[in-house]
Amino acid sequence: KIVTVKLNKHCYDIVIGSGLIAQAVSKIKHYLHQKSSHQKIRLAIVTDKNVAAFHLNTLQTKLVENEIYTIPIIVEAGEQSKSFPILQNVIDKILVARLERGDSIIALGGGVIGDLAGFAASIIRRGMHFIQMPTTLLAQIDSSVGGKTGINSLYGKNLIGTFYQPQCVIADTDVLNTLPSREFRAGYAEMVKYGLINQPHFFEWLEKNWQKVFSKGPTQIEAIARSCQFKADIVTHDEHETGQRALLNLGHTFGHMLETATTYDSNRLIHGEAVAIGIILAHQFSEQLNLISPTVTQRIKAHFKTVGLPTQLQDIPGKLPDAETLMTFIAQDKKVSQNNLTFILTRALGQSFIAKNVSPNTVLTFLKQKLMKS
Ligand code: NAD
Ligand code: ZN
């Protein structure tokens, strides 16, 4: 399946399907054909240790067979790789190999690799060609679409980065076979989020078809393609997040708060899990503001439970800080303007909206209540 992302200055395809890594050479040639067809293709493959162990060889063999010059650059797996030292390392390797502006960087990995390699591609020689080959469900439906790249700073996640669109995205669903099921579920939370933003039918479809989405086959591919299409549409209308793109943050204000709160725990939440709880909290908060009835939240909660996602603060192992401390994590988040918080709230199942004037006190009171129930 192909989803096209249409932007003002640039259009690119997201190709989704089985067996795409094996066919990568023709895809890569096709999407890089804009440059002289006689020039030899040279590329750097940025990946992490886990992904390299499973999938690098398949890709590299195909490329080498086709006389495509490749340099693999393998970094440690995990969020820590979205840092200045690792970025510098990646850049140095690319420069030492004398890759030039017309050469390409492939990101083969999850969101961490996509963000890191995309950022490197955007700044090396003021921009090299870039191809995303996302290998987690989250990366296939979310982080590889939309062109946000970046690394973390000591002062917060994703604070240093660029908007930089790839030449194409190649999402091979076969690689999901090796993805740990916990990572798959976490990505699935973002898929459910797309339904809850403004497509109640997609949410209902997921409720019925989730088992097929969790296993290899056409339904899984369809779910990924529908998710990409949804994100692509939002990005088309709002490439630089001045408006509706903020809807994608549904569940993320509370979610980031929980990720920050559990960063140093040995059994910390991963992003999609924090988002799952964040989505439920955003709905409960909407209940409290008399926007929706509890039945809406209960339905979503039931679905998350069915697939094995956490749904409440009580599902988090370890002790959470008090509500005041949690609030400071929300205030550090970049969505804060002065004394008002921007939240994504909801009016009904699958009808979210951007609320710009939420008072921090209301949130604090809400969090206190939620913590008391534990
Ligand atoms: P990740 O890249 O850390 O991958 C999760 C884990 O799965 C890692 O340990 C990785 O090594 C492993 N893995 C990846 N693919 C695998 C495979 N096929 N088989 C086996 N193991 C595999 O995490 P993620 O959840 O993909 O992405 C999270 C990152 O994405 C965060 O840094 C977040 O900020 C970023 N993000 C960016 C955007 C964006 O728009 N740019 C959007 C959402 C999230
Ligand atoms: Zn997210």
Coordinates of C-alpha atoms and ligand atoms in Angstrom, one line a residue:
K1 CA 0.0 0.0 0.0
I2 CA 1.1 3.5 -0.7
V3 CA 0.1 6.6 1.3
T4 CA 1.3 9.9 -0.2
V5 CA 2.2 12.8 2.1
K6 CA 1.4 16.0 0.3
L7 CA 3.2 19.1 1.5
N8 CA 3.7 22.6 0.0
K9 CA 7.2 22.1 -1.2
H10 CA 7.6 18.4 -1.2
C11 CA 5.5 15.2 -1.7
Y12 CA 6.7 11.8 -0.6
D13 CA 5.4 8.2 -0.4
I14 CA 5.0 5.9 2.5
V15 CA 5.2 2.4 1.1
I16 CA 3.7 -0.2 3.5
G17 CA 3.8 -4.0 3.0
S18 CA 5.4 -7.4 3.5
G19 CA 8.8 -8.2 2.1
L20 CA 9.9 -4.6 1.4
I21 CA 13.4 -4.8 2.9
A22 CA 14.1 -7.6 0.4
Q23 CA 12.8 -5.3 -2.4
A24 CA 14.5 -2.3 -0.9
V25 CA 17.0 -1.8 -3.8
S26 CA 14.4 -1.1 -6.4
K27 CA 12.5 1.1 -4.0
I28 CA 15.6 3.0 -3.1
K29 CA 16.7 3.4 -6.7
H30 CA 13.2 4.5 -7.6
Y31 CA 13.0 7.2 -4.9
L32 CA 16.5 8.4 -5.4
H33 CA 16.2 8.5 -9.2
Q34 CA 15.9 12.3 -9.2
K35 CA 19.6 12.5 -8.9
S36 CA 21.7 11.4 -11.9
S37 CA 20.8 7.8 -12.7
H38 CA 24.4 7.0 -13.6
Q39 CA 26.0 8.2 -10.4
K40 CA 26.7 5.4 -8.0
I41 CA 24.3 5.3 -5.0
R42 CA 26.1 5.7 -1.7
L43 CA 24.4 5.5 1.6
A44 CA 24.8 5.3 5.4
I45 CA 22.5 3.0 7.3
V46 CA 21.9 4.3 10.8
T47 CA 20.5 1.6 13.1
D48 CA 20.6 0.3 16.7
K49 CA 22.1 -2.9 18.1
N50 CA 18.8 -4.7 18.4
V51 CA 17.6 -3.9 14.9
A52 CA 21.0 -4.6 13.5
A53 CA 21.0 -8.1 15.0
F54 CA 17.8 -9.0 13.3
H55 CA 17.5 -7.0 10.1
L56 CA 20.7 -5.2 9.0
N57 CA 22.2 -8.1 7.2
T58 CA 19.2 -8.7 5.0
L59 CA 19.2 -5.1 3.9
Q60 CA 22.9 -4.7 3.5
T61 CA 23.3 -7.9 1.5
K62 CA 20.7 -6.7 -1.0
L63 CA 22.4 -3.4 -1.3
V64 CA 25.9 -4.8 -1.7
E65 CA 24.7 -7.3 -4.3
N66 CA 23.5 -4.3 -6.3
E67 CA 26.8 -2.5 -5.9
I68 CA 25.4 0.1 -3.7
Y69 CA 28.1 1.4 -1.4
T70 CA 26.9 1.3 2.2
I71 CA 28.3 2.2 5.6
P72 CA 26.4 0.8 8.6
I73 CA 26.4 3.0 11.7
I74 CA 25.2 1.1 14.7
V75 CA 24.3 2.9 17.9
E76 CA 23.1 1.6 21.3
A77 CA 19.4 0.9 21.5
G78 CA 17.3 3.3 23.6
E79 CA 16.3 6.8 24.1
Q80 CA 19.8 7.7 25.4
S81 CA 21.0 7.7 21.8
K82 CA 19.0 10.8 21.1
S83 CA 21.9 12.9 22.4
F84 CA 24.6 15.3 21.3
P85 CA 27.5 12.8 21.7
I86 CA 25.8 10.1 19.7
L87 CA 24.7 12.6 17.0
Q88 CA 28.3 13.8 16.7
N89 CA 29.5 10.3 16.4
V90 CA 27.0 9.6 13.6
I91 CA 27.9 12.8 11.8
D92 CA 31.6 12.1 12.0
K93 CA 31.2 8.6 10.6
I94 CA 29.3 10.0 7.6
L95 CA 31.8 12.8 7.0
V96 CA 34.8 10.5 7.4
A97 CA 33.2 8.2 4.7
R98 CA 33.0 11.3 2.5
L99 CA 29.3 11.0 1.8
E100 CA 28.2 14.0 0.0
R101 CA 25.1 16.1 -0.3
G102 CA 23.6 13.9 -3.0
D103 CA 24.3 10.7 -1.0
S104 CA 21.7 9.3 1.4
I105 CA 21.1 8.3 4.9
I106 CA 18.7 5.5 5.8
A107 CA 17.2 5.3 9.2
L108 CA 16.6 1.6 9.9
G109 CA 15.0 1.4 13.3
G110 CA 12.3 2.7 15.7
G111 CA 11.5 6.3 16.5
V112 CA 14.8 6.9 18.2
I113 CA 16.8 6.0 15.1
G114 CA 14.4 7.9 12.8
D115 CA 14.6 11.1 15.0
L116 CA 18.4 10.9 15.3
A117 CA 19.3 10.0 11.7
G118 CA 16.7 12.4 10.3
F119 CA 18.2 15.2 12.4
A120 CA 21.7 14.3 11.2
A121 CA 20.5 14.1 7.6
S122 CA 18.9 17.6 7.9
I123 CA 22.1 19.3 9.1
I124 CA 25.0 17.5 7.4
R125 CA 26.0 19.6 4.4
R126 CA 22.7 21.5 5.0
G127 CA 20.7 18.5 4.1
M128 CA 21.3 15.0 2.7
H129 CA 18.8 12.7 1.1
F130 CA 17.0 10.7 3.8
I131 CA 15.0 7.5 3.7
Q132 CA 13.0 6.1 6.7
M133 CA 12.8 2.4 7.2
P134 CA 10.8 2.3 10.4
T135 CA 10.9 -1.0 12.3
T136 CA 8.6 -0.5 15.3
L137 CA 4.8 -0.1 15.0
L138 CA 5.2 3.3 16.6
A139 CA 7.7 4.4 14.0
Q140 CA 5.6 3.0 11.1
I141 CA 2.4 4.8 12.1
D142 CA 3.7 7.8 13.8
S143 CA 7.3 9.0 14.1
S144 CA 8.4 8.3 10.5
V145 CA 5.4 10.3 9.2
G146 CA 5.5 14.1 9.4
G147 CA 9.1 15.1 9.3
K148 CA 9.9 15.9 12.9
T149 CA 13.4 15.0 13.8
G150 CA 15.6 15.7 16.8
I151 CA 17.4 14.8 19.9
N152 CA 16.8 15.4 23.6
S153 CA 18.3 18.1 25.8
L154 CA 19.0 18.0 29.5
Y155 CA 16.0 20.4 29.8
G156 CA 13.5 18.1 28.1
K157 CA 12.7 15.6 25.4
N158 CA 12.8 16.5 21.7
L159 CA 13.9 20.1 22.3
I160 CA 16.5 20.2 19.7
G161 CA 15.5 19.4 16.1
T162 CA 14.3 20.3 12.7
F163 CA 11.4 19.6 10.4
Y164 CA 12.9 17.6 7.6
Q165 CA 11.0 15.4 5.2
P166 CA 12.4 12.1 3.9
Q167 CA 12.5 11.1 0.2
C168 CA 10.3 8.2 1.1
V169 CA 9.3 5.9 3.9
I170 CA 9.6 2.1 3.5
A171 CA 7.6 0.3 6.2
D172 CA 8.2 -3.4 5.9
T173 CA 5.6 -5.1 8.2
D174 CA 7.7 -8.3 8.3
V175 CA 10.1 -6.7 10.8
L176 CA 7.3 -6.4 13.3
N177 CA 7.7 -10.2 13.8
T178 CA 10.8 -9.6 15.9
L179 CA 9.4 -6.6 17.8
P180 CA 8.8 -7.4 21.5
S181 CA 5.1 -7.6 22.2
R182 CA 5.3 -4.9 24.8
E183 CA 6.7 -2.5 22.2
F184 CA 4.0 -3.5 19.7
R185 CA 1.2 -2.8 22.3
A186 CA 2.7 0.5 23.1
G187 CA 2.6 1.5 19.4
Y188 CA -0.9 0.3 19.2
A189 CA -1.9 2.8 21.8
E190 CA -1.0 5.5 19.3
M191 CA -3.2 3.8 16.7
V192 CA -6.2 3.9 19.0
K193 CA -5.3 7.5 19.6
Y194 CA -5.9 8.3 15.9
G195 CA -9.4 6.9 16.2
L196 CA -10.1 8.9 19.4
I197 CA -9.0 12.1 17.9
N198 CA -11.7 12.3 15.2
Q199 CA -12.4 8.9 13.7
P200 CA -14.8 7.0 16.0
H201 CA -15.3 4.5 13.1
F202 CA -11.7 3.6 13.1
F203 CA -11.8 3.1 16.9
E204 CA -14.8 0.8 16.5
W205 CA -13.0 -1.0 13.7
L206 CA -10.0 -1.6 16.0
E207 CA -12.3 -2.9 18.7
K208 CA -13.5 -5.5 16.3
N209 CA -10.3 -6.3 14.5
W210 CA -7.5 -5.8 17.0
Q211 CA -6.5 -9.4 17.0
K212 CA -5.8 -9.3 13.3
V213 CA -4.0 -6.0 13.7
F214 CA -1.7 -7.8 16.2
S215 CA -0.8 -10.5 13.8
K216 CA 0.8 -10.5 10.4
G217 CA -1.5 -10.1 7.4
P218 CA -3.6 -7.8 5.3
T219 CA -5.6 -6.4 8.3
Q220 CA -2.4 -5.3 10.0
I221 CA -1.2 -3.6 6.8
E222 CA -4.6 -1.9 6.4
A223 CA -4.5 -0.6 10.0
I224 CA -1.0 0.8 9.5
A225 CA -1.9 2.4 6.2
R226 CA -5.0 4.0 7.6
S227 CA -3.0 5.3 10.5
C228 CA -0.3 6.8 8.2
Q229 CA -3.0 8.3 6.0
F230 CA -4.6 9.9 9.0
K231 CA -1.3 11.4 10.2
A232 CA -0.4 12.4 6.7
D233 CA -3.6 14.3 6.3
I234 CA -3.1 16.2 9.6
V235 CA 0.5 17.0 8.6
T236 CA -0.6 18.2 5.1
H237 CA -2.8 20.7 6.7
D238 CA -0.5 21.8 9.4
E239 CA 3.1 20.9 8.6
H240 CA 4.7 23.0 11.4
E241 CA 2.1 22.5 14.2
T242 CA 0.5 25.9 14.3
G243 CA -3.0 24.5 14.6
Q244 CA -4.7 21.1 14.2
R245 CA -1.5 19.1 14.4
A246 CA -1.7 19.6 18.2
L247 CA -4.6 17.1 18.3
L248 CA -1.9 14.4 17.9
N249 CA -1.0 15.3 21.5
L250 CA -4.1 13.6 22.8
G251 CA -3.1 11.8 26.0
H252 CA 0.5 13.2 25.7
T253 CA 0.4 15.9 28.3
F254 CA -0.5 13.4 31.0
G255 CA 1.6 10.8 29.2
H256 CA 4.8 12.8 29.2
M257 CA 4.2 13.7 32.9
L258 CA 4.1 10.0 33.7
E259 CA 7.2 9.2 31.5
T260 CA 9.1 11.9 33.3
A261 CA 7.9 10.7 36.7
T262 CA 9.0 7.1 36.0
T263 CA 12.2 7.9 34.1
Y264 CA 14.5 6.6 36.8
D265 CA 12.4 3.6 37.8
S266 CA 13.8 0.2 36.9
N267 CA 10.5 -0.8 35.5
R268 CA 9.6 2.5 33.8
L269 CA 6.8 3.1 31.4
I270 CA 7.5 3.1 27.8
H271 CA 6.0 5.9 25.7
G272 CA 2.9 4.2 24.4
E273 CA 2.1 2.8 27.8
A274 CA 2.3 6.3 29.3
V275 CA 0.1 7.6 26.4
A276 CA -2.5 4.9 27.1
I277 CA -2.9 6.0 30.7
G278 CA -2.6 9.6 29.5
I279 CA -5.5 9.0 27.1
I280 CA -7.7 7.6 29.8
L281 CA -6.8 10.5 32.1
A282 CA -7.6 13.0 29.4
H283 CA -11.0 11.4 29.1
Q284 CA -11.6 11.3 32.8
F285 CA -10.6 15.0 32.9
S286 CA -13.1 15.7 30.2
E287 CA -15.7 13.8 32.3
Q288 CA -14.9 16.1 35.2
L289 CA -15.5 19.1 33.0
N290 CA -18.9 17.6 32.1
L291 CA -17.9 17.2 28.5
I292 CA -18.5 13.4 28.2
S293 CA -20.2 10.7 30.2
P294 CA -18.1 8.0 32.0
T295 CA -19.4 5.4 29.6
V296 CA -17.1 6.8 26.9
T297 CA -14.0 6.4 29.1
Q298 CA -15.1 3.0 30.2
R299 CA -15.3 1.8 26.7
I300 CA -11.8 2.9 25.8
K301 CA -10.5 1.5 29.1
A302 CA -12.1 -1.8 28.4
H303 CA -10.3 -2.0 25.0
F304 CA -6.9 -1.1 26.4
K305 CA -7.3 -3.7 29.1
T306 CA -8.3 -6.3 26.5
V307 CA -5.1 -5.7 24.5
G308 CA -2.9 -5.6 27.7
L309 CA -2.2 -1.9 28.0
P310 CA -2.2 -0.1 31.4
T311 CA -5.1 2.3 32.0
Q312 CA -4.7 3.9 35.3
L313 CA -2.1 5.4 37.7
Q314 CA -2.5 2.2 39.8
D315 CA -1.1 0.1 37.0
I316 CA 2.2 1.8 37.3
P317 CA 4.7 -0.2 39.4
G318 CA 6.4 1.8 42.1
K319 CA 5.3 4.9 43.8
L320 CA 4.4 8.1 42.0
P321 CA 5.4 11.5 43.3
D322 CA 2.7 13.8 44.8
A323 CA 0.4 15.9 42.6
E324 CA 2.4 19.1 43.0
T325 CA 5.5 17.4 41.7
L326 CA 3.6 15.8 38.9
M327 CA 2.3 19.3 38.0
T328 CA 5.9 20.6 37.7
F329 CA 6.5 17.9 35.0
I330 CA 3.4 19.2 33.1
A331 CA 4.7 22.8 33.4
Q332 CA 8.1 21.8 32.0
D333 CA 6.4 20.4 29.0
K334 CA 6.7 22.8 26.0
K335 CA 2.9 23.0 25.5
V336 CA 2.6 25.5 28.4
S337 CA 2.0 29.2 27.7
Q338 CA 2.1 31.4 30.7
N339 CA -0.5 30.3 33.2
N340 CA -2.8 28.4 30.9
L341 CA -2.3 24.9 29.9
T342 CA -3.2 23.6 26.5
F343 CA -5.0 20.2 26.7
I344 CA -6.6 18.0 24.2
L345 CA -10.0 17.2 25.6
T346 CA -13.0 15.4 24.1
R347 CA -16.7 16.0 23.5
A348 CA -17.6 12.5 22.7
L349 CA -16.0 9.2 21.6
G350 CA -13.7 10.3 18.7
Q351 CA -14.4 14.0 19.0
S352 CA -11.3 15.6 20.5
F353 CA -10.5 19.3 20.5
I354 CA -7.8 21.7 21.5
A355 CA -8.6 23.5 24.8
K356 CA -6.3 26.4 25.3
N357 CA -7.3 27.9 28.6
V358 CA -7.1 25.0 31.1
S359 CA -6.2 26.4 34.5
P360 CA -3.3 24.5 36.2
N361 CA -5.4 24.5 39.4
T362 CA -8.1 22.4 37.9
V363 CA -5.5 19.9 36.7
L364 CA -3.9 19.8 40.1
T365 CA -7.2 19.1 41.8
F366 CA -7.9 16.4 39.3
L367 CA -4.5 14.7 39.8
K368 CA -4.9 14.8 43.6
Q369 CA -8.2 12.9 43.3
K370 CA -6.6 10.4 41.0
L371 CA -3.7 9.8 43.3
M372 CA -6.0 9.4 46.3
K373 CA -7.7 6.5 44.7
S374 CA -4.5 4.5 44.9
Ligands
NAD1 P1 12.8 2.8 19.9 O1 13.3 3.3 18.6 O2 13.6 3.0 21.1 O3 12.5 1.2 19.7 C1 12.0 0.5 20.8 C2 12.8 -0.8 21.1 O4 12.5 -1.7 20.1 C3 14.3 -0.5 21.0 O5 14.9 -1.3 22.0 C4 14.7 -1.1 19.6 O6 16.0 -1.5 19.6 C5 13.8 -2.2 19.5 N1 13.4 -2.5 18.1 C6 13.1 -1.7 17.1 N2 12.6 -2.3 16.0 C7 12.7 -3.7 16.3 C8 12.4 -4.9 15.6 N3 11.9 -4.8 14.4 N4 12.7 -6.0 16.2 C9 13.1 -6.1 17.5 N5 13.4 -5.0 18.2 C10 13.2 -3.8 17.6 O7 11.3 3.4 20.2 P2 10.0 3.7 19.4 O8 8.9 3.4 20.3 O9 10.0 3.2 18.0 O10 10.2 5.3 19.2 C11 10.2 6.2 20.3 C12 10.9 7.5 19.9 O11 10.2 8.0 18.9 C13 10.9 8.5 21.0 O12 12.2 9.0 21.1 C14 10.0 9.6 20.6 O13 10.3 10.8 21.0 C15 10.0 9.4 19.1 N6 8.9 9.9 18.4 C16 9.0 10.8 17.4 C17 8.0 11.3 16.7 C18 8.2 12.2 15.5 O14 7.2 12.7 15.0 N7 9.4 12.4 15.1 C19 6.7 10.8 17.0 C20 6.5 9.9 18.0 C21 7.6 9.5 18.7
ZN2 ZN 3.4 9.6 21.1

